[in-house]
Amino acid sequence: MPYISVTALSHPGLRREHNEDSLVVGPWTLCGTVTENPQTMAFPLGRPLVVAVADGIGGQPAGEVASSLVVRRLALFGPALDGEEAVRDALGMCNHAVYAAADRAPELSTMGTTVAGVVILEQELLVFNVGDSRVIEVGPAGDGTDDPAGARAATDDTLHQLSVDDSPALAQGRRTTSIVTQALGGAPTFSAIKPHVSTSPLTPGTRMLVCSDGLTDPVLDDEIDGILRAHDGGRAVFELWKAAMAAGGPDNVTIALVTVTG
């Protein structure tokens, strides 16, 4: 029987006092906690399964409240996310919920979060994001033999970003930016969002990386690609986390590796 395997990890990094990232995998949520040991879950292919990362906006109050609110809402909406419009509507409701919560408590004013994820359907993959968290399609893993340099055939698939970064144009010589041009919440008064939502065909062996920028900012694409070529499952996620820590661990890092099998 075809099934979906999801391996996930969330960690505050080396420079932040607490974790403002949150994660949803089907009905399961992980909010503001630490799991440097990857956790793996399996689900039958068929009903909609949502996997998403929300990254509370740093430098503003209660980012962890905003991110946890969003993933908990997505966990509730998940079984009904059967098409692009359903995903857009759900994200719009999440945005309203963040602003409503901020309005009720002064200490939550201007809290906000990014979100990026996938909904796995029986034959399709819905990809969505608001902000700069990412969804990346990755090629198949190797046979388990270490290949950190990614020395497998050059014709193999590599990283393919499916999400769309809501970020300003980078200044010359800059590879990353902490500025986002769109988020759920994050402003003093309500601001509507225009989520990025797309549909891709689903095939056996599909692997998707869903992550916060705590991975993709400090770790170069080539290194991420090499790790995912050499490893799968928990080993791949652990090696990605190690790479982020070796690069200084400047931010919270949350990683979910999604694999469709069978």
Coordinates of C-alpha atoms in Angstrom, one line a residue:
M1 CA 0.0 0.0 0.0
P2 CA 1.4 3.5 -0.9
Y3 CA 2.2 5.6 2.2
I4 CA 3.7 8.9 3.2
S5 CA 6.7 9.0 5.5
V6 CA 7.5 12.3 7.3
T7 CA 10.7 12.8 9.4
A8 CA 10.9 16.0 11.3
L9 CA 13.1 18.0 13.7
S10 CA 12.9 21.4 15.4
H11 CA 15.6 23.2 17.3
P12 CA 16.2 26.7 18.6
G13 CA 19.7 26.9 17.1
L14 CA 22.8 28.2 18.9
R15 CA 22.0 32.0 19.2
R16 CA 18.3 32.2 20.1
E17 CA 17.0 31.7 23.6
H18 CA 13.8 29.9 22.6
N19 CA 12.2 28.3 19.6
E20 CA 9.6 30.4 17.7
D21 CA 9.1 27.8 14.9
S22 CA 6.1 25.4 14.8
L23 CA 5.4 22.4 12.8
V24 CA 2.3 20.4 11.7
V25 CA 2.2 16.9 10.3
G26 CA -1.4 15.7 9.8
P27 CA -3.1 16.0 13.2
W28 CA 0.2 16.3 15.0
T29 CA 1.7 19.6 16.0
L30 CA 5.0 20.6 17.5
C31 CA 5.1 24.2 18.9
G32 CA 8.2 26.0 20.3
T33 CA 9.8 22.8 21.5
V34 CA 13.2 21.1 20.9
T35 CA 13.6 17.8 19.1
E36 CA 17.2 17.4 17.9
N37 CA 16.5 13.7 17.5
P38 CA 14.4 13.3 14.3
Q39 CA 10.9 11.9 14.7
T40 CA 9.4 9.8 11.9
M41 CA 5.7 9.2 11.2
A42 CA 3.9 7.2 8.5
F43 CA 0.5 7.8 7.0
P44 CA -1.5 6.0 4.3
L45 CA -1.8 7.8 1.0
G46 CA -5.3 8.9 0.2
R47 CA -6.9 11.5 2.5
P48 CA -5.3 15.0 2.4
L49 CA -2.2 15.2 4.6
V50 CA -0.8 18.6 5.5
V51 CA 2.9 19.1 6.4
A52 CA 3.9 22.7 7.2
V53 CA 6.5 24.8 9.0
A54 CA 5.6 28.2 10.5
D55 CA 8.5 30.5 11.5
G56 CA 7.5 33.2 14.0
I57 CA 8.8 36.6 12.9
G58 CA 11.9 37.5 15.0
G59 CA 12.3 40.9 16.5
Q60 CA 8.5 41.2 17.1
P61 CA 6.6 40.0 20.1
A62 CA 5.2 36.5 20.5
G63 CA 6.3 34.9 17.2
E64 CA 5.9 31.5 18.8
V65 CA 2.3 32.3 19.6
A66 CA 1.6 33.2 16.0
S67 CA 3.3 30.2 14.6
S68 CA 1.6 27.8 17.0
L69 CA -1.8 29.3 16.3
V70 CA -1.3 28.8 12.5
V71 CA -0.1 25.2 12.6
R72 CA -2.9 24.2 15.0
R73 CA -5.5 25.7 12.7
L74 CA -3.9 23.9 9.7
A75 CA -4.1 20.6 11.7
L76 CA -7.9 21.2 12.1
F77 CA -8.4 22.2 8.4
G78 CA -6.1 19.5 7.0
P79 CA -8.6 16.8 6.1
A80 CA -10.7 19.3 4.1
L81 CA -7.7 20.7 2.1
D82 CA -8.6 19.1 -1.2
G83 CA -7.7 21.8 -3.7
E84 CA -5.9 25.1 -4.2
E85 CA -9.0 27.2 -3.2
A86 CA -9.4 25.3 0.0
V87 CA -5.7 26.0 0.9
R88 CA -6.0 29.7 0.0
D89 CA -9.2 30.0 2.2
A90 CA -7.5 28.2 5.1
L91 CA -4.5 30.5 5.0
G92 CA -6.8 33.5 4.8
M93 CA -8.6 32.2 8.0
C94 CA -5.2 31.7 9.7
N95 CA -4.2 35.3 8.9
H96 CA -7.5 36.6 10.3
A97 CA -7.0 34.4 13.4
V98 CA -3.5 35.8 14.0
Y99 CA -4.7 39.4 13.8
A100 CA -7.8 38.6 16.0
A101 CA -5.5 37.1 18.7
A102 CA -3.2 40.1 18.5
D103 CA -6.1 42.5 19.0
R104 CA -7.2 40.8 22.2
A105 CA -3.9 41.2 24.0
P106 CA -1.5 44.2 23.8
E107 CA 1.5 42.0 24.4
L108 CA 0.7 40.1 21.1
S109 CA 0.5 43.3 19.0
T110 CA 2.2 42.9 15.6
M111 CA 3.0 39.2 16.1
G112 CA 3.4 37.4 12.9
T113 CA 4.7 34.2 11.2
T114 CA 5.6 32.8 7.9
V115 CA 4.2 29.4 6.7
A116 CA 5.2 26.9 4.0
G117 CA 4.0 23.4 3.4
V118 CA 2.5 20.8 1.3
V119 CA -0.8 18.9 1.2
I120 CA -0.4 15.4 -0.2
L121 CA -3.4 14.1 -2.1
E122 CA -3.9 10.7 -3.7
Q123 CA -2.6 11.9 -7.1
E124 CA -1.5 15.5 -6.5
L125 CA 0.7 17.6 -4.4
L126 CA -0.5 21.1 -3.3
V127 CA 2.4 23.5 -2.4
F128 CA 1.8 26.7 -0.5
N129 CA 3.7 29.5 1.3
V130 CA 3.5 33.0 2.7
G131 CA 6.8 34.5 3.7
D132 CA 10.3 33.0 3.2
S133 CA 10.0 29.5 4.7
R134 CA 10.5 27.0 1.9
V135 CA 9.2 23.9 0.1
I136 CA 11.9 22.2 -2.0
E137 CA 11.5 19.2 -4.2
V138 CA 14.6 16.9 -4.0
G139 CA 15.8 14.0 -6.0
P140 CA 16.0 10.4 -4.8
A141 CA 18.5 9.4 -2.1
G142 CA 21.5 7.2 -2.8
D143 CA 22.0 3.7 -1.4
G144 CA 23.0 4.9 2.1
T145 CA 26.7 5.3 1.2
D146 CA 28.1 8.6 2.4
D147 CA 28.4 10.9 -0.6
P148 CA 28.7 14.4 1.0
A149 CA 30.1 16.0 -2.1
G150 CA 27.1 14.8 -4.1
A151 CA 29.2 12.8 -6.5
R152 CA 26.3 10.8 -8.0
A153 CA 25.6 11.3 -11.7
A154 CA 25.2 14.9 -12.7
T155 CA 22.0 14.0 -14.6
D156 CA 20.2 13.1 -11.3
D157 CA 17.6 15.5 -10.1
T158 CA 18.8 18.2 -7.7
L159 CA 17.0 20.8 -5.5
H160 CA 14.0 22.5 -7.1
Q161 CA 12.3 25.2 -5.0
L162 CA 8.6 25.1 -5.4
S163 CA 7.7 27.8 -2.9
V164 CA 8.0 31.5 -3.7
D165 CA 10.1 33.7 -1.4
D166 CA 8.2 36.8 -0.2
S167 CA 11.4 38.8 0.1
P168 CA 12.8 42.0 -1.4
A169 CA 15.4 41.9 -4.1
L170 CA 18.8 41.1 -2.7
A171 CA 21.5 43.7 -2.6
Q172 CA 24.6 43.0 -4.7
G173 CA 26.8 40.4 -2.9
R174 CA 24.0 39.3 -0.5
R175 CA 22.8 35.7 -0.6
T176 CA 20.0 36.1 2.0
T177 CA 17.8 38.6 3.8
S178 CA 15.8 38.6 7.0
I179 CA 13.1 40.9 5.5
V180 CA 9.8 39.4 4.4
T181 CA 7.3 41.3 2.3
Q182 CA 4.3 39.2 3.3
A183 CA 3.4 37.2 6.5
L184 CA 0.4 36.0 8.5
G185 CA -0.1 38.9 10.9
G186 CA 2.9 41.0 11.6
A187 CA 1.4 44.5 11.1
P188 CA -0.3 46.9 13.5
T189 CA -3.6 46.7 11.5
F190 CA -5.0 43.9 9.4
S191 CA -3.3 43.2 6.0
A192 CA -4.7 40.7 3.6
I193 CA -2.4 38.1 2.1
K194 CA -1.9 36.6 -1.4
P195 CA -0.7 33.1 -0.7
H196 CA 1.4 31.2 -3.2
V197 CA -0.4 28.0 -4.0
S198 CA 0.4 25.6 -6.8
T199 CA -0.4 22.0 -7.8
S200 CA 2.2 19.3 -8.9
P201 CA 1.6 15.7 -10.0
L202 CA 2.4 13.1 -7.3
T203 CA 4.6 10.2 -8.2
P204 CA 6.1 7.3 -6.1
G205 CA 9.5 8.3 -4.7
T206 CA 8.6 12.0 -4.5
R207 CA 10.7 13.7 -1.8
M208 CA 9.9 17.2 -0.4
L209 CA 11.9 19.3 2.0
V210 CA 9.8 21.7 4.1
C211 CA 11.9 24.0 6.3
S212 CA 12.4 27.3 7.9
D213 CA 15.1 29.7 6.9
G214 CA 17.2 28.6 9.8
L215 CA 18.4 25.8 7.4
T216 CA 18.5 27.5 4.0
D217 CA 20.1 30.8 5.1
P218 CA 23.3 29.5 6.7
V219 CA 23.6 26.2 4.7
L220 CA 24.4 26.5 1.0
D221 CA 22.2 24.7 -1.5
D222 CA 25.1 22.5 -2.7
E223 CA 25.6 21.2 0.8
I224 CA 21.9 20.5 1.3
D225 CA 21.8 18.8 -2.0
G226 CA 24.8 16.6 -1.2
I227 CA 23.3 15.5 2.2
L228 CA 19.9 14.6 0.6
R229 CA 21.7 12.7 -2.2
A230 CA 23.6 10.6 0.3
H231 CA 20.9 10.1 2.9
D232 CA 17.2 9.7 3.5
G233 CA 14.8 9.7 6.5
G234 CA 16.1 10.4 10.0
R235 CA 19.8 10.4 8.9
A236 CA 19.2 13.0 6.3
V237 CA 17.3 15.3 8.6
F238 CA 19.9 14.9 11.3
E239 CA 22.7 15.7 8.9
L240 CA 20.9 18.8 7.7
W241 CA 20.5 19.9 11.3
K242 CA 24.2 19.3 12.0
A243 CA 25.1 21.4 8.9
A244 CA 23.0 24.3 10.2
M245 CA 24.7 24.1 13.6
A246 CA 28.2 23.9 12.0
A247 CA 27.3 27.0 10.1
G248 CA 26.7 28.8 13.4
G249 CA 23.1 27.9 14.2
P250 CA 22.1 31.6 13.8
D251 CA 18.3 31.0 13.9
N252 CA 15.7 28.4 14.9
V253 CA 15.7 25.5 12.5
T254 CA 12.8 23.3 11.6
I255 CA 13.0 20.6 9.0
A256 CA 10.5 18.1 7.6
L257 CA 11.4 15.6 5.0
V258 CA 8.4 14.1 3.2
T259 CA 8.7 10.9 1.1
V260 CA 6.0 9.2 -0.9
T261 CA 6.6 5.4 -1.1
G262 CA 5.0 2.6 -3.1

